[in-house]
Coordinates of C-alpha atoms and ligand atoms in Angstrom, one line a residue:
M1 CA -22.3 -12.4 33.6
P2 CA -23.8 -9.1 32.6
T3 CA -22.2 -6.3 34.7
T4 CA -23.1 -2.7 35.7
E5 CA -20.3 -0.4 36.7
E6 CA -19.6 3.3 37.4
I7 CA -16.5 5.2 36.3
P8 CA -15.9 9.0 35.6
V9 CA -14.7 8.5 32.0
V10 CA -15.4 6.1 29.3
I11 CA -13.1 6.2 26.2
I12 CA -14.4 4.6 23.0
G13 CA -11.6 3.5 20.7
A14 CA -8.0 2.4 21.5
G15 CA -6.1 4.1 18.7
A16 CA -3.6 6.9 19.0
A17 CA -6.2 9.2 20.5
G18 CA -7.9 6.9 22.9
L19 CA -4.7 5.2 24.3
T20 CA -3.0 8.6 24.7
L21 CA -6.0 10.1 26.5
A22 CA -6.3 7.0 28.8
T23 CA -2.6 7.3 29.6
L24 CA -2.7 11.0 30.3
L25 CA -5.8 10.5 32.5
D26 CA -4.1 7.7 34.4
T27 CA -1.0 9.9 35.0
A28 CA -3.4 12.5 36.6
K29 CA -5.2 9.6 38.6
V30 CA -8.5 10.1 36.7
P31 CA -10.1 6.5 36.5
C32 CA -11.3 5.5 32.9
I33 CA -12.2 2.5 30.9
V34 CA -11.3 2.1 27.2
L35 CA -13.6 0.0 24.9
E36 CA -12.1 -1.2 21.6
R37 CA -13.8 -3.4 19.0
Q38 CA -10.6 -5.0 17.7
D39 CA -8.3 -7.3 19.5
R40 CA -4.9 -6.2 20.9
T41 CA -2.9 -8.1 18.3
Y42 CA -4.7 -6.2 15.5
I43 CA -4.1 -2.9 17.2
E44 CA -0.4 -3.7 17.7
G45 CA 0.1 -4.5 14.0
R46 CA -1.7 -1.5 12.5
Q47 CA 0.8 0.6 10.5
R48 CA -0.2 4.2 9.7
A49 CA 1.3 7.7 10.4
G50 CA 5.1 8.2 10.7
V51 CA 5.9 11.4 12.5
V52 CA 5.2 12.9 16.0
D53 CA 5.6 16.7 15.4
A54 CA 7.5 19.0 17.8
R55 CA 4.3 20.0 19.5
G56 CA 3.4 16.4 20.2
V57 CA 6.9 15.6 21.5
R58 CA 6.6 18.6 23.9
M59 CA 3.2 17.4 25.0
F60 CA 4.5 14.0 26.0
E61 CA 7.5 15.8 27.8
R62 CA 5.1 18.0 29.7
W63 CA 3.1 15.0 30.9
G64 CA 6.4 13.2 31.9
L65 CA 5.8 10.5 29.3
A66 CA 8.3 11.1 26.5
D67 CA 11.0 8.6 27.6
Q68 CA 8.5 5.8 27.9
L69 CA 6.4 6.5 24.7
L70 CA 8.6 8.1 22.0
A71 CA 11.3 6.4 19.8
G72 CA 12.9 7.1 16.5
P73 CA 15.3 9.7 15.1
V74 CA 14.7 13.4 15.1
A75 CA 12.6 14.4 12.0
Q76 CA 14.3 17.5 10.7
T77 CA 14.6 17.2 6.9
I78 CA 12.4 16.6 3.8
D79 CA 13.8 16.0 0.3
Y80 CA 11.4 17.9 -2.0
R81 CA 11.9 16.7 -5.6
V82 CA 10.6 18.0 -8.9
N83 CA 11.1 15.6 -11.9
G84 CA 13.8 13.8 -10.0
V85 CA 15.8 16.9 -8.9
G86 CA 15.9 17.0 -5.1
R87 CA 16.6 19.8 -2.6
V88 CA 16.7 18.9 1.1
F89 CA 14.7 21.4 3.3
E90 CA 16.0 21.8 6.8
I91 CA 13.2 22.2 9.3
A92 CA 14.4 25.1 11.6
G93 CA 13.8 24.7 15.3
D94 CA 13.9 26.9 18.4
N95 CA 16.3 24.9 20.6
G96 CA 13.5 23.0 22.2
S97 CA 12.8 19.4 21.5
E98 CA 11.9 18.6 17.9
G99 CA 9.6 16.2 16.0
R100 CA 10.5 12.5 15.8
F101 CA 10.1 9.7 13.2
C102 CA 8.1 7.8 15.7
T103 CA 5.7 5.7 13.7
Q104 CA 2.1 5.5 15.0
Q105 CA 2.6 1.8 15.3
M106 CA 5.5 2.3 17.6
L107 CA 3.7 5.0 19.7
V108 CA 0.6 2.8 20.0
N109 CA 2.7 -0.2 21.0
N110 CA 4.4 1.8 23.6
L111 CA 1.1 3.2 24.9
L112 CA -0.3 -0.4 25.2
R113 CA 2.8 -1.5 27.2
E114 CA 2.8 1.5 29.4
L115 CA -1.0 1.7 30.1
I116 CA -1.8 -2.0 30.3
D117 CA 1.4 -4.0 31.1
M118 CA 3.0 -1.4 33.4
R119 CA 0.1 0.3 35.1
G120 CA -2.7 -2.3 34.8
G121 CA -5.0 0.2 32.8
D122 CA -8.5 -1.0 31.9
V123 CA -8.6 -1.5 28.2
R124 CA -11.4 -4.0 26.9
F125 CA -10.7 -5.4 23.5
D126 CA -13.0 -7.3 21.2
V127 CA -16.2 -5.5 22.3
T128 CA -19.2 -5.2 20.0
D129 CA -22.5 -3.2 19.9
V130 CA -21.2 -0.2 21.8
T131 CA -24.2 2.1 22.4
I132 CA -24.4 5.5 24.1
T133 CA -27.3 6.8 26.1
D134 CA -26.8 10.5 26.9
E135 CA -30.0 12.2 27.4
D136 CA -31.2 15.3 29.4
G137 CA -31.6 14.6 33.2
Q138 CA -29.9 11.1 33.1
R139 CA -26.4 10.0 33.9
P140 CA -24.7 8.9 30.6
Q141 CA -24.4 5.1 30.0
V142 CA -22.4 3.1 27.7
R143 CA -23.5 -0.4 26.8
Y144 CA -21.4 -3.0 25.1
T145 CA -21.3 -6.8 24.4
R146 CA -18.3 -8.9 25.1
E147 CA -18.2 -12.7 24.8
G148 CA -22.0 -12.7 24.3
Q149 CA -22.8 -10.7 27.5
V150 CA -24.1 -7.2 27.6
H151 CA -22.4 -4.9 30.1
T152 CA -23.4 -1.3 31.2
I153 CA -21.2 1.4 32.5
A154 CA -22.5 4.6 34.1
C155 CA -20.2 7.5 33.6
D156 CA -19.9 11.2 33.7
H157 CA -18.0 11.8 30.5
I158 CA -17.6 9.9 27.2
A159 CA -14.5 10.5 25.0
G160 CA -15.3 9.6 21.4
C161 CA -12.0 8.4 20.0
D162 CA -13.5 5.9 17.6
A163 CA -12.5 7.5 14.4
D164 CA -14.7 8.4 11.3
R165 CA -17.0 5.4 11.4
G166 CA -17.4 5.0 15.1
V167 CA -20.4 5.2 17.3
S168 CA -19.6 8.4 19.2
R169 CA -20.2 11.0 16.6
A170 CA -23.1 9.0 15.3
S171 CA -24.7 9.3 18.8
I172 CA -24.7 13.1 18.5
P173 CA -28.0 14.4 16.8
A174 CA -27.2 15.3 13.2
S175 CA -28.9 18.7 13.8
V176 CA -26.2 19.6 16.3
L177 CA -23.2 19.0 14.0
T178 CA -22.0 21.0 11.0
T179 CA -19.7 19.1 8.6
I180 CA -17.4 21.1 6.4
S181 CA -15.4 18.9 3.9
H182 CA -13.3 19.1 0.8
E183 CA -12.5 16.4 -1.8
F184 CA -9.2 16.8 -3.6
G185 CA -10.3 14.7 -6.6
Y186 CA -7.6 12.1 -6.5
A187 CA -6.5 9.2 -4.3
W188 CA -3.1 7.7 -3.1
L189 CA -2.0 4.2 -3.6
A190 CA -0.5 3.6 -0.1
V191 CA 2.2 0.9 -0.4
L192 CA 4.1 -0.5 2.6
V193 CA 7.4 -2.1 1.5
E194 CA 10.3 -3.9 3.0
A195 CA 13.1 -1.4 2.1
P196 CA 16.0 0.1 4.0
V197 CA 15.4 3.7 5.3
V198 CA 16.3 6.6 3.1
A199 CA 18.4 9.5 4.2
H200 CA 15.5 11.9 4.1
P201 CA 11.8 11.5 3.6
I202 CA 11.0 12.2 0.0
M203 CA 8.0 14.2 -1.3
A204 CA 8.1 14.4 -5.1
A205 CA 6.1 16.3 -7.8
S206 CA 6.6 14.8 -11.3
D207 CA 4.9 15.3 -14.6
H208 CA 3.6 11.8 -14.1
G209 CA 2.1 12.5 -10.7
F210 CA 3.0 12.7 -7.0
V211 CA 5.1 10.1 -5.2
A212 CA 6.4 10.1 -1.6
Q213 CA 8.7 7.7 0.2
L214 CA 8.5 7.9 3.9
P215 CA 10.2 6.0 6.7
R216 CA 8.2 3.4 8.7
G217 CA 10.9 1.9 10.9
P218 CA 14.6 0.9 10.0
Q219 CA 13.5 -1.7 7.3
R220 CA 10.2 -0.3 6.1
S221 CA 9.0 2.5 3.9
R222 CA 5.6 3.8 2.9
Y223 CA 5.4 4.8 -0.8
Y224 CA 2.4 7.0 -1.8
L225 CA 1.5 7.2 -5.4
Q226 CA -1.2 9.7 -6.7
C227 CA -3.8 7.7 -8.7
P228 CA -7.4 8.3 -9.9
L229 CA -10.2 7.9 -7.3
S230 CA -11.6 5.1 -9.5
D231 CA -8.5 3.0 -9.1
G232 CA -8.5 -0.2 -7.0
T233 CA -5.5 -2.3 -5.8
Q234 CA -6.2 -4.7 -8.7
D235 CA -5.1 -1.8 -11.1
W236 CA -1.7 -1.9 -9.5
P237 CA 0.2 -5.2 -9.8
H238 CA 3.6 -5.0 -8.1
A239 CA 5.6 -4.6 -11.3
R240 CA 3.5 -1.5 -12.2
I241 CA 4.1 0.0 -8.7
W242 CA 7.9 -0.3 -9.1
D243 CA 7.9 1.0 -12.7
E244 CA 5.8 4.0 -11.6
I245 CA 8.0 4.7 -8.6
R246 CA 11.2 4.7 -10.8
L247 CA 9.4 6.9 -13.4
R248 CA 8.1 9.5 -10.9
L249 CA 11.4 9.6 -9.0
N250 CA 13.3 9.7 -12.3
D251 CA 15.6 7.0 -10.9
D252 CA 16.2 3.7 -12.8
T253 CA 18.4 2.3 -10.1
I254 CA 15.6 1.7 -7.5
P255 CA 15.2 -2.1 -7.2
D256 CA 11.8 -3.9 -6.7
A257 CA 11.3 -4.8 -3.1
V258 CA 8.7 -6.9 -1.2
V259 CA 5.3 -5.2 -1.0
L260 CA 3.7 -5.9 2.5
D261 CA 0.5 -4.0 2.1
C262 CA -1.3 -1.9 -0.4
E263 CA -4.5 0.1 -0.3
V264 CA -6.2 3.1 -2.0
V265 CA -6.9 6.1 0.1
P266 CA -9.0 9.0 -1.3
L267 CA -7.6 12.4 -0.2
R268 CA -10.2 14.4 1.7
S269 CA -10.4 17.0 4.5
V270 CA -13.4 17.0 7.0
V271 CA -14.2 18.9 10.1
H272 CA -17.3 18.1 12.3
A273 CA -18.2 20.8 14.7
P274 CA -18.8 21.4 17.6
M275 CA -16.6 18.6 18.8
Q276 CA -18.8 18.1 21.8
H277 CA -22.4 17.7 22.7
R278 CA -23.7 17.2 26.3
N279 CA -21.2 14.6 27.9
I280 CA -19.7 13.3 24.6
Y281 CA -16.4 14.8 23.5
L282 CA -15.0 13.9 20.0
A283 CA -11.2 13.6 19.5
G284 CA -9.0 12.7 16.5
D285 CA -10.5 11.2 13.4
A286 CA -13.9 11.0 15.0
A287 CA -13.9 14.8 14.6
H288 CA -11.7 15.5 11.6
L289 CA -9.8 14.0 8.7
V290 CA -6.8 15.4 6.8
P291 CA -5.0 14.2 3.7
P292 CA -1.7 12.6 5.0
T293 CA 0.5 15.0 2.9
G294 CA 1.3 17.2 5.9
A295 CA 1.7 14.3 8.4
K296 CA -0.9 15.9 10.7
G297 CA -3.6 13.2 11.2
M298 CA -2.1 11.6 14.3
N299 CA -0.8 15.0 15.5
M300 CA -4.2 16.5 15.4
A301 CA -5.4 13.6 17.5
L302 CA -2.6 14.2 20.1
Y303 CA -3.4 17.9 20.3
D304 CA -7.1 17.2 20.8
V305 CA -6.5 14.8 23.7
D306 CA -3.9 16.9 25.4
V307 CA -6.5 19.7 25.8
L308 CA -9.3 17.1 26.6
A309 CA -7.2 15.3 29.2
Q310 CA -6.5 18.5 31.1
A311 CA -10.2 19.5 30.9
L312 CA -11.3 16.1 32.2
V313 CA -8.7 16.4 35.0
D314 CA -10.2 19.7 36.0
A315 CA -13.7 18.4 35.9
V316 CA -13.1 15.1 37.7
N317 CA -10.4 16.1 40.2
S318 CA -11.3 19.8 40.9
D319 CA -15.0 19.8 40.1
D320 CA -14.3 22.6 37.6
G321 CA -16.2 22.0 34.3
S322 CA -15.3 25.3 32.7
T323 CA -12.4 24.0 30.6
L324 CA -14.4 21.0 29.5
A325 CA -17.3 23.3 28.4
G326 CA -14.8 25.2 26.2
Y327 CA -13.0 22.1 24.8
S328 CA -14.4 22.4 21.2
A329 CA -13.8 26.2 21.0
T330 CA -10.3 25.7 22.3
V331 CA -9.2 23.0 19.8
L332 CA -11.0 24.0 16.6
P333 CA -8.7 26.9 15.7
R334 CA -5.6 24.6 15.7
V335 CA -7.7 21.9 13.8
W336 CA -8.2 24.5 11.1
K337 CA -4.5 25.5 11.0
Y338 CA -3.6 21.9 10.6
Q339 CA -6.3 21.6 7.8
E340 CA -4.9 24.7 6.1
F341 CA -1.3 23.4 6.1
S342 CA -2.4 19.9 5.0
A343 CA -4.4 21.3 2.0
W344 CA -1.5 23.7 1.1
M345 CA 1.0 20.9 1.0
T346 CA -1.5 18.7 -0.9
D347 CA -2.2 21.3 -3.5
M348 CA 1.4 22.3 -3.9
M349 CA 2.7 18.7 -4.3
H350 CA -0.1 17.7 -6.7
D351 CA -0.7 20.8 -8.8
G352 CA 3.1 21.0 -9.2
G353 CA 3.2 17.5 -10.7
D354 CA 0.9 16.1 -13.4
P355 CA -0.3 19.1 -15.6
T356 CA -3.4 17.2 -16.6
Q357 CA -4.5 17.5 -13.0
N358 CA -5.2 21.3 -12.8
G359 CA -3.4 22.7 -15.8
A360 CA 0.1 24.0 -16.8
F361 CA -0.5 27.4 -15.0
R362 CA -1.2 25.7 -11.7
Q363 CA 1.8 23.4 -12.2
M364 CA 4.2 26.3 -12.6
T365 CA 2.8 28.5 -9.8
A366 CA 2.9 25.4 -7.5
R367 CA 6.5 24.8 -8.4
A368 CA 7.2 28.6 -7.7
R369 CA 5.6 28.2 -4.3
L370 CA 7.9 25.2 -3.6
D371 CA 11.0 27.3 -4.7
E372 CA 10.1 29.9 -2.1
L373 CA 10.8 27.4 0.6
F374 CA 14.5 27.5 -0.5
S375 CA 14.8 31.1 -1.5
S376 CA 12.8 33.0 1.2
P377 CA 13.9 32.6 4.9
V378 CA 10.4 33.9 5.9
A379 CA 8.7 31.2 3.8
A380 CA 11.1 28.6 5.1
R381 CA 10.5 29.6 8.7
L382 CA 6.7 29.5 8.4
H383 CA 6.9 26.1 6.7
S384 CA 9.2 24.9 9.5
D385 CA 6.7 26.1 12.2
F386 CA 3.9 24.3 10.4
Q387 CA 5.9 21.1 10.1
R388 CA 6.7 21.3 13.8
G389 CA 3.0 22.1 14.6
V390 CA 3.8 25.3 16.3
A391 CA 2.6 27.9 13.7
Ligands
LIG401 P1 -7.7 5.5 15.0 O1 -6.3 5.3 15.2 O2 -8.3 5.1 13.8 O3 -8.4 4.8 16.3 C1 -9.8 4.6 16.4 C2 -10.1 3.3 17.1 O4 -11.5 3.2 17.4 C3 -9.7 2.1 16.3 O5 -8.9 1.2 17.1 C4 -11.0 1.4 16.0 O6 -11.0 0.0 16.0 C5 -11.9 1.8 17.2 N1 -13.3 1.8 17.0 C6 -14.0 2.3 15.9 N2 -15.3 2.1 16.0 C7 -15.5 1.5 17.2 C8 -16.7 1.1 18.0 N3 -17.9 1.3 17.5 N4 -16.4 0.6 19.2 C9 -15.2 0.5 19.7 N5 -14.1 0.9 19.0 C10 -14.2 1.4 17.8 N6 -1.8 10.1 9.1 C11 -0.5 10.6 8.7 O7 -0.2 11.6 9.3 N7 0.3 9.9 7.9 C12 0.0 8.8 7.3 O8 0.8 8.2 6.5 C13 -1.3 8.2 7.6 N8 -1.7 7.1 7.0 C14 -2.9 6.6 7.3 C15 -3.3 5.4 6.7 C16 -4.6 4.9 6.9 C17 -5.0 3.6 6.3 C18 -5.4 5.5 7.8 C19 -6.8 5.1 8.1 C20 -5.0 6.7 8.5 C21 -3.8 7.2 8.2 N9 -3.4 8.4 8.7 C22 -2.1 8.9 8.5 C23 -4.2 9.1 9.7 C24 -3.9 8.8 11.2 O9 -3.5 7.5 11.2 C25 -5.1 9.1 12.0 O10 -5.4 10.4 11.9 C26 -5.0 8.6 13.4 O11 -5.0 7.2 13.5 C27 -6.2 9.2 14.3 O12 -6.2 8.5 15.5 P2 -7.5 8.1 16.2 O13 -7.1 7.5 17.5 O14 -8.4 9.2 16.1 O15 -8.2 7.0 15.2
LIG402 C1 5.1 10.8 7.0 O1 6.0 10.1 7.5 O2 3.9 10.3 6.8 C2 5.4 12.1 6.5 C3 6.6 12.7 6.8 C4 6.9 14.0 6.4 C5 5.9 14.7 5.7 C6 4.7 14.1 5.4 C7 4.4 12.8 5.8 O3 6.2 16.0 5.2

């Protein structure tokens, strides 16, 4: 049966941004419906980012949700290597709670359990043809199809948490948005493997290109290998992946292990602004993308929805739309800080590696920059604050 409903907030997309926003709104008793095009099993199995930074941890603590949603050990070290020689960087804190190796998959699964199974939250999976009508003088409407039936929801606010290829940003007139982007000129082969956790996450510059090994749970790691943009997974048979990991980490003892998943991800940075138009508010990858080098993609999404949730609570529960009106202006300065850090990390780790990338001069200055993290307490402190998301 086709249905027509009314609700204050519709959230499009049940990823890290959409599920967190829905859980924060539910905590503040603001009714919302989440629409997601995939099924729940698919969402539960999706493996992506690996770290919730200190700012994100403190956000969940402030909303009283940290115990239910977060898991994994404290993230306080990174092993920065150059041609196989490693130095462990200690992320300095300020005695508050610190970042956690809480994978995005773990956070999303905990959100699904808390929001749907514990609280009965309204998340509608497997929807298609989501369309937004948000015109002057009319109440916004979201239409979607499920099991062949078209449904309509009238609402006051629409949260676009449907990432880069979703319908939310596409529903904002192109003339309203300015897009600023940067292409780094290379890609990463992202390889999920069955391998025991390493003592510290590894970020390594080598003359043969960048490689990282990052924890994704007790028995899984994500390796990232710099590769040309033109490469596809067919260029990377498993034997080549392991040979290249051993070469770039300068360690012949690393054994081959089971490869669970492999994809090529171009490194790029994008910001679409303003992050709102009329009653549509963009959050997470719908508004911005970062290269994963600084581990900030999911954390930017968490920062956006922290601000957006409070603004929606003010608008719906207190009839005060002023914080909502200022949403984009409030979050964009931090978006740009996270962009700057991600680009800084990306340039340092790649320029400092293969000299054919940007030349021997850039290689040596990038390695000098990396040295500063270990020789200058000021540089170390700033780097720690960016890693923690509080700079
Ligand atoms: P998503 O988590 O992508 O959620 C968006 C949701 O919207 C999805 O569930 C999607 O199905 C749904 N959707 C889309 N279109 C529609 C529609 N029309 N209707 C309804 N639903 C829709 N970051 C890191 O920091 N480290 C990493 O190692 C890392 N690895 C990554 C690997 C990959 C392959 C990708 C894609 C991203 C990675 N990221 C990583 C970035 C990080 O995962 C994202 O920044 C984060 O997922 C953003 O959360 P989000 O909720 O905005 O988007
Ligand atoms: C990650 O787990 O994706 C990660 C961890 C630490 C970093 C960068 C990425 O510095």
